[in-house]
Coordinates of C-alpha atoms in Angstrom, one line a residue:
M220 CA -13.2 70.7 16.3
E221 CA -11.0 71.5 18.0
S222 CA -11.5 69.9 20.9
E223 CA -11.2 66.5 18.9
H224 CA -7.6 67.3 17.3
H225 CA -6.6 68.2 21.1
N226 CA -7.9 64.6 22.1
L227 CA -5.9 62.8 19.5
K228 CA -3.1 64.4 20.5
T229 CA -3.1 63.0 24.0
A230 CA -4.0 59.7 23.2
P231 CA -2.8 58.4 20.0
S232 CA -4.8 56.4 17.4
L233 CA -3.8 53.0 16.9
S234 CA -2.6 51.4 14.2
L235 CA -1.6 48.6 12.5
G236 CA 1.2 49.5 10.5
R237 CA 3.1 50.7 13.4
F238 CA 3.6 47.4 14.2
H239 CA 4.7 45.6 11.2
I240 CA 1.0 44.1 10.8
S241 CA -0.7 43.6 6.6
E242 CA -3.8 46.1 6.3
E243 CA -4.6 42.9 3.7
Y244 CA -2.8 39.3 6.1
G245 CA -2.2 40.4 9.8
F246 CA -0.7 38.8 10.8
L247 CA 0.7 36.2 8.3
L248 CA 4.4 37.5 7.1
P249 CA 2.6 39.2 3.5
N250 CA 4.4 37.4 0.6
P251 CA 7.3 34.9 2.7
L252 CA 10.5 34.3 0.0
K253 CA 10.9 31.2 -0.7
E254 CA 15.6 31.8 -1.8
L255 CA 18.3 32.4 0.3
P256 CA 21.3 34.2 -1.1
D257 CA 23.4 31.9 -3.1
H258 CA 25.8 31.5 -0.1
Y259 CA 23.3 29.9 1.6
K260 CA 22.2 27.0 -0.4
P261 CA 24.0 24.0 2.0
W262 CA 21.1 25.4 3.9
M263 CA 18.5 25.4 1.7
E264 CA 19.6 22.1 -0.3
I265 CA 18.8 19.9 3.4
A266 CA 15.9 22.4 3.6
N267 CA 14.6 21.4 0.3
K268 CA 14.3 17.6 1.1
L269 CA 14.0 17.7 4.6
A270 CA 10.8 14.8 4.6
Y271 CA 13.1 12.7 2.8
L272 CA 16.5 13.0 5.2
I273 CA 14.7 12.9 8.2
E274 CA 12.3 9.4 7.2
S275 CA 15.6 7.8 6.0
H276 CA 17.3 8.6 9.1
Q277 CA 20.3 10.5 7.3
L278 CA 19.8 14.6 8.5
R279 CA 22.3 13.5 11.5
A280 CA 24.8 13.5 8.8
Q281 CA 24.1 15.9 6.3
V282 CA 23.9 18.3 9.1
K283 CA 27.4 17.4 10.5
R284 CA 28.8 18.2 7.1
M285 CA 27.7 21.7 6.4
P286 CA 29.2 24.1 6.2
L287 CA 29.6 26.5 9.8
L288 CA 27.7 30.4 7.7
N289 CA 27.4 33.3 9.6
C290 CA 24.2 35.7 9.1
Q291 CA 26.2 38.4 7.8
F292 CA 25.0 37.7 4.7
L293 CA 21.0 37.9 4.9
R294 CA 20.2 41.2 3.3
D295 CA 16.9 42.1 4.9
Y296 CA 13.8 41.1 7.8
P297 CA 12.2 38.7 4.5
E298 CA 15.3 37.1 4.3
Q299 CA 15.8 36.5 8.6
R300 CA 12.3 34.8 8.9
L301 CA 13.1 32.4 5.9
A302 CA 16.5 31.6 7.1
H303 CA 14.8 31.0 11.2
L304 CA 12.3 28.6 9.0
V305 CA 14.8 26.4 8.1
L306 CA 17.2 26.4 10.8
S307 CA 14.6 25.7 13.2
L308 CA 12.8 22.9 11.4
I309 CA 16.2 21.5 10.1
T310 CA 17.1 21.7 14.8
M311 CA 13.2 20.1 15.2
G312 CA 14.2 17.3 12.5
Y313 CA 17.8 16.8 13.6
I314 CA 16.5 16.4 17.0
W315 CA 13.7 13.7 16.6
Q316 CA 15.5 12.1 14.0
E317 CA 14.8 8.9 16.1
G318 CA 12.0 9.6 17.5
E319 CA 12.1 9.6 21.3
T320 CA 14.9 6.7 20.5
K321 CA 18.4 7.9 20.2
L322 CA 17.7 11.4 21.2
D323 CA 20.4 13.5 20.2
E324 CA 20.5 16.3 22.9
V325 CA 23.4 18.4 21.5
L326 CA 23.1 20.6 18.5
P327 CA 25.7 20.6 16.9
R328 CA 27.7 24.2 16.3
N329 CA 27.5 24.9 12.5
L330 CA 23.6 25.1 13.0
A331 CA 23.7 26.3 16.7
L332 CA 25.2 29.7 16.0
P333 CA 23.9 30.6 13.0
L334 CA 19.9 29.6 14.4
T335 CA 20.8 31.2 17.7
E336 CA 22.5 34.6 15.7
V337 CA 19.3 34.8 13.4
S338 CA 17.2 33.8 16.3
R339 CA 18.3 37.5 18.1
S340 CA 18.7 39.1 14.6
V341 CA 14.6 38.6 14.5
G342 CA 13.4 38.0 18.1
L343 CA 12.3 34.8 18.2
P344 CA 13.7 32.2 19.9
P345 CA 16.4 29.3 19.1
I346 CA 13.5 26.8 17.9
L347 CA 10.8 25.9 15.5
V348 CA 7.6 28.8 16.5
H349 CA 4.0 29.3 14.7
S350 CA 5.6 32.3 13.2
D351 CA 7.4 29.9 11.2
L352 CA 6.0 26.5 10.7
V353 CA 2.7 29.3 9.8
L354 CA 3.1 32.7 9.1
A355 CA 6.5 32.3 6.9
N356 CA 5.6 29.0 5.9
W357 CA 3.0 29.7 2.7
T358 CA 3.7 30.6 -0.8
M359 CA 1.2 31.2 -3.9
K360 CA 1.5 28.1 -6.0
D361 CA -0.3 29.3 -9.2
P362 CA -2.8 32.8 -10.0
E363 CA -5.3 30.9 -9.3
S364 CA -3.7 31.7 -5.4
N365 CA -3.5 27.8 -4.2
L366 CA -1.3 27.6 -1.6
D367 CA 1.7 25.2 -0.7
I368 CA 3.7 25.7 2.0
I369 CA 8.2 26.6 1.2
V370 CA 9.7 23.9 4.5
S371 CA 8.1 20.8 5.0
F372 CA 8.6 17.4 6.9
P373 CA 7.2 14.3 7.6
G374 CA 3.7 14.2 7.4
G375 CA 2.8 14.1 3.2
E376 CA -0.4 15.9 2.6
S377 CA -1.7 15.7 6.0
L378 CA 1.3 17.6 7.5
R379 CA 0.7 20.5 4.5
G380 CA -3.3 20.9 5.5
F381 CA -2.3 21.2 8.8
V382 CA 0.0 24.5 8.0
L383 CA -2.3 25.7 5.1
V384 CA -5.4 25.1 7.3
T385 CA -3.7 27.5 9.9
V386 CA -2.6 29.8 7.6
L387 CA -6.3 30.5 6.2
V388 CA -7.6 31.1 10.1
E389 CA -4.6 33.4 10.4
K390 CA -6.0 35.1 7.0
A391 CA -9.7 35.1 8.2
A392 CA -8.6 37.0 11.4
V393 CA -7.2 40.3 9.1
P394 CA -11.0 41.4 9.3
G395 CA -11.9 41.6 13.1
I396 CA -7.9 43.3 13.7
K397 CA -9.4 45.6 11.8
A398 CA -11.9 45.8 13.5
L399 CA -10.3 46.0 16.9
V400 CA -8.4 48.8 15.8
Q401 CA -11.3 50.4 14.8
A402 CA -13.6 50.2 18.0
V403 CA -10.0 50.9 20.6
N404 CA -10.2 53.9 17.9
A405 CA -13.9 54.3 18.6
I406 CA -13.5 54.7 22.4
L407 CA -10.9 56.8 22.3
K408 CA -13.1 59.0 20.1
P409 CA -15.7 58.6 21.2
N410 CA -17.6 57.5 18.5
Q411 CA -20.6 54.7 19.7
D412 CA -21.9 53.7 16.7
F413 CA -18.6 53.5 14.7
L414 CA -17.9 51.0 18.4
L415 CA -21.0 48.5 17.5
Q416 CA -20.0 48.2 13.9
S417 CA -16.8 47.2 14.5
L418 CA -18.2 44.7 17.3
Q419 CA -21.0 43.3 15.0
Q420 CA -17.8 43.1 12.8
L421 CA -15.3 41.1 15.5
R422 CA -18.6 38.5 15.9
L423 CA -18.6 37.7 11.5
C424 CA -14.9 37.6 11.7
I425 CA -14.5 35.0 15.1
K426 CA -17.7 32.9 13.1
D427 CA -15.5 33.0 10.3
M428 CA -12.2 31.6 11.6
T429 CA -14.4 29.2 13.8
R430 CA -15.8 28.2 9.8
T431 CA -12.0 28.0 8.7
L432 CA -10.8 26.0 11.5
G433 CA -13.6 23.4 10.0
Q434 CA -11.1 22.1 7.5
M435 CA -8.9 20.4 9.7
H436 CA -11.0 17.6 9.3
D437 CA -11.0 17.5 6.0
Y438 CA -7.0 17.8 5.0
V439 CA -5.7 16.8 7.9
D440 CA -5.9 12.3 8.9
P441 CA -5.6 12.3 12.8
D442 CA -3.5 9.4 13.0
I443 CA -0.6 10.6 11.1
F444 CA -1.5 14.1 13.0
Y445 CA -0.5 11.5 15.9
A446 CA 2.1 9.5 14.5
V447 CA 4.3 11.4 12.4
I448 CA 3.8 15.2 12.6
R449 CA 3.5 15.1 16.2
I450 CA 6.7 15.2 17.5
F451 CA 8.7 17.2 15.1
L452 CA 6.6 20.6 16.8
S453 CA 7.9 19.3 20.4
G454 CA 9.9 21.3 22.4
W455 CA 12.6 20.7 25.5
R456 CA 10.7 22.4 28.2
D457 CA 8.0 20.5 30.2
N458 CA 8.5 17.4 27.9
P459 CA 9.3 14.1 30.0
A460 CA 11.9 12.9 26.6
L461 CA 14.4 16.2 27.0
P462 CA 14.2 16.6 30.9
R463 CA 17.3 18.5 30.8
G464 CA 16.8 20.6 27.2
V465 CA 19.1 20.8 24.6
I466 CA 23.0 22.1 24.7
Y467 CA 23.4 24.4 21.7
E468 CA 27.1 23.9 20.5
G469 CA 29.1 26.4 20.5
V470 CA 26.1 29.3 22.8
S471 CA 26.5 27.3 26.1
K472 CA 27.7 24.5 27.9
E473 CA 24.7 24.7 29.8
P474 CA 21.5 23.1 28.4
Q475 CA 18.1 25.7 27.1
T476 CA 15.0 24.6 27.4
Y477 CA 12.9 26.4 25.0
S478 CA 8.6 25.6 24.5
G479 CA 7.6 23.7 21.7
G480 CA 5.6 25.1 19.0
S481 CA 1.9 26.2 19.7
A482 CA -1.6 27.7 19.2
A483 CA -0.8 29.8 22.2
Q484 CA 2.3 31.4 20.1
S485 CA -0.9 33.3 17.2
T486 CA -1.0 36.0 18.3
V487 CA -4.9 36.6 17.5
L488 CA -6.2 35.2 20.2
H489 CA -3.8 37.6 22.5
A490 CA -5.7 40.5 20.8
F491 CA -9.1 39.3 20.9
D492 CA -8.4 38.8 24.6
E493 CA -6.3 41.6 25.9
F494 CA -9.4 43.7 24.0
L495 CA -12.8 42.2 25.0
G496 CA -11.3 41.8 29.0
I497 CA -11.2 38.5 29.5
H498 CA -9.1 37.1 32.6
H499 CA -7.8 33.6 32.2
S500 CA -6.7 31.7 36.1
K501 CA -3.2 32.1 36.7
E502 CA -1.9 29.1 35.5
S503 CA -3.1 29.3 32.3
A504 CA -2.1 33.1 31.3
D505 CA 1.1 32.3 33.3
F506 CA 1.5 29.6 30.0
L507 CA -0.1 32.3 27.8
Y508 CA 2.2 35.3 28.9
R509 CA 5.2 32.8 28.7
M510 CA 4.5 32.0 24.3
R511 CA 4.1 35.7 24.1
D512 CA 8.2 35.5 23.7
Y513 CA 7.8 32.9 20.4
M514 CA 6.2 36.0 18.6
P515 CA 7.4 38.6 16.9
L516 CA 8.1 41.3 18.4
S517 CA 6.1 43.7 17.6
H518 CA 3.2 41.5 17.2
K519 CA 4.0 41.1 21.3
A520 CA 4.2 45.2 21.5
F521 CA 0.7 44.8 20.0
V522 CA -1.0 42.9 22.5
E523 CA 0.6 45.1 25.2
E524 CA -1.3 48.3 23.7
I525 CA -4.5 47.4 23.6
R526 CA -4.1 45.7 27.4
L527 CA -2.9 49.7 28.2
A528 CA -6.1 50.5 25.6
P529 CA -9.3 51.6 27.6
S530 CA -10.9 49.3 29.1
L531 CA -14.0 48.2 27.1
R532 CA -15.4 47.1 29.2
G533 CA -15.4 49.3 31.4
H534 CA -16.4 51.5 28.4
I535 CA -19.5 49.8 27.4
L536 CA -21.1 49.8 31.6
S537 CA -20.8 53.2 32.0
S538 CA -22.3 54.5 28.8
G539 CA -25.4 51.9 28.9
V540 CA -25.7 52.1 26.0
D541 CA -27.2 48.5 25.5
Q542 CA -27.0 47.2 21.7
L543 CA -23.2 47.7 23.0
L544 CA -23.9 45.3 25.7
R545 CA -25.6 42.8 22.8
A546 CA -22.8 43.8 20.6
Y547 CA -19.9 42.7 23.0
N548 CA -21.5 39.8 24.7
Q549 CA -22.1 38.6 21.6
C550 CA -18.7 38.4 20.2
I551 CA -17.7 36.2 23.2
E552 CA -20.3 34.2 22.7
A553 CA -18.5 33.7 19.3
L554 CA -15.1 33.1 21.0
V555 CA -16.7 30.8 23.0
E556 CA -17.9 28.9 20.4
L557 CA -13.8 29.1 18.7
R558 CA -12.6 27.5 21.7
N559 CA -14.8 24.8 22.4
Y560 CA -14.7 23.7 18.8
H561 CA -11.1 23.4 19.4
I562 CA -11.6 21.4 21.9
N563 CA -13.0 19.0 19.7
I564 CA -10.4 19.4 17.5
V565 CA -7.9 18.6 19.9
A566 CA -9.4 15.7 21.7
K567 CA -10.3 14.1 17.8
Y568 CA -6.1 14.3 16.7
L569 CA -4.8 14.3 20.4
I570 CA -6.7 12.2 22.6
T571 CA -9.3 9.8 20.2
A572 CA -6.2 9.7 18.0
S573 CA -3.3 8.7 21.4
A574 CA -6.4 5.3 22.3
K575 CA -6.6 4.3 18.6
A576 CA -2.6 3.9 18.1
K577 CA -2.8 2.0 21.9
I578 CA -4.6 -0.8 20.1
R579 CA -2.8 -0.5 16.3
T580 CA -1.3 -3.6 15.4
S581 CA 0.0 -3.1 11.9
G582 CA 3.3 -1.4 11.5
Q583 CA 2.3 0.9 9.2
L584 CA 2.5 4.0 10.9
P585 CA 5.6 4.3 13.6
E586 CA 5.1 4.7 17.2
P587 CA 3.5 7.4 18.1
P588 CA 6.3 9.7 21.1
Q589 CA 4.8 8.7 25.4
A590 CA 6.8 11.5 26.3
L591 CA 4.1 13.7 25.7
E592 CA 1.2 11.6 25.7
E593 CA -1.6 13.5 26.9
R594 CA 0.1 16.7 26.3
G595 CA 0.1 19.7 24.0
T596 CA 3.4 20.2 21.5
G597 CA 3.8 23.3 23.5
G598 CA 3.8 20.7 27.5
T599 CA 0.7 22.2 28.4
A600 CA -2.0 19.5 29.6
V601 CA -4.2 20.8 26.4
L602 CA -7.4 19.4 27.1
R603 CA -7.3 21.0 30.9
F604 CA -6.1 24.0 29.6
L605 CA -8.3 25.2 26.7
K606 CA -12.0 24.3 29.2
S607 CA -10.3 26.4 31.9
V608 CA -9.7 29.0 29.2
R609 CA -13.2 28.8 27.3
D610 CA -14.7 28.6 30.2
K611 CA -12.8 31.3 31.5
T612 CA -14.1 33.5 28.0
L613 CA -17.8 32.1 28.8
E614 CA -17.1 34.4 32.5
A615 CA -16.7 37.8 30.8
I616 CA -20.7 38.1 30.1
L617 CA -21.7 41.0 30.8
H618 CA -24.7 41.9 33.0
H619 CA -26.6 44.9 33.3
S620 CA -25.8 46.6 35.8
G621 CA -29.0 48.0 37.0

């Protein structure tokens, strides 16, 4: 027993709590707040009717009348996260209120200053990110645990579905995050049985995430996603509509560039990739690494910790245990399936929807944005990127060394 205790001292075991990851909710913020202190009523009043203000083209005028408030009365981290969600969504609405026409490239100081201030305190960039729109934007509507979103923008039920299905995918990932932590500790110990169980658990979790992602088809209309929702997720880096970026008045005289919201900002697959030892092509890896700067700091630190942990692949190959090799390969295959499924969804919601929009003549939906036509909201050539990520995942399959 002595030697084992000594071992654990030199290699501290990995835990979720250290990285502010919830045992129950994973990377989701547990029970996000819905209200800010009274001082911030002017923000909440706009946030609570954001979709209406954007659709009626009144948001910019409202924002310009908003008092300049600083963030000193935000009492804790959950309040700061709600403030970041509210201010970043108002920002997206402000910039894109008129679509790609009549763009306002200057964020007024009464929005730019508090957004920058709260961004610094939570360690996020001053733009809408996955951890706003998804991780901090869900609430239990009733004891039956029906979900709802806290702050909305145009897109109605499809927007709600888009956010909440993504919330459910994050929730489905929780057993996999736990399995990954157990597996890292089982390599440190080492305990082959425990490692095998953890890999089997991870595979089941990835399959469950794929099934959950399938609910997009039930709740999100591709035409509404493409023509209405997408633009509000778009940023000002690698976006031809805003080639110089956006000036944050009172913060800097130079325009700033930030990527739009992207599934690549979710910590889950970064953690899985690092754990499974999947290496992406330089172009994809550069983008993925940049997206880590759009995650909460503690989540980014968690991914880094997994990257520095002893190599799972090396451990399996040197163990010579066939069952481990098989369980590892089944995790890789499940991840390839998940990535294939994501490619199919993107093809439907982006490529097919774009083709349909070109031939649509009825005026029911707004003109879809042209600038990001074949690109993801994060600014990448999206299908090429996703296929490269999928192919590199497949290449990680292990073969018997003998």
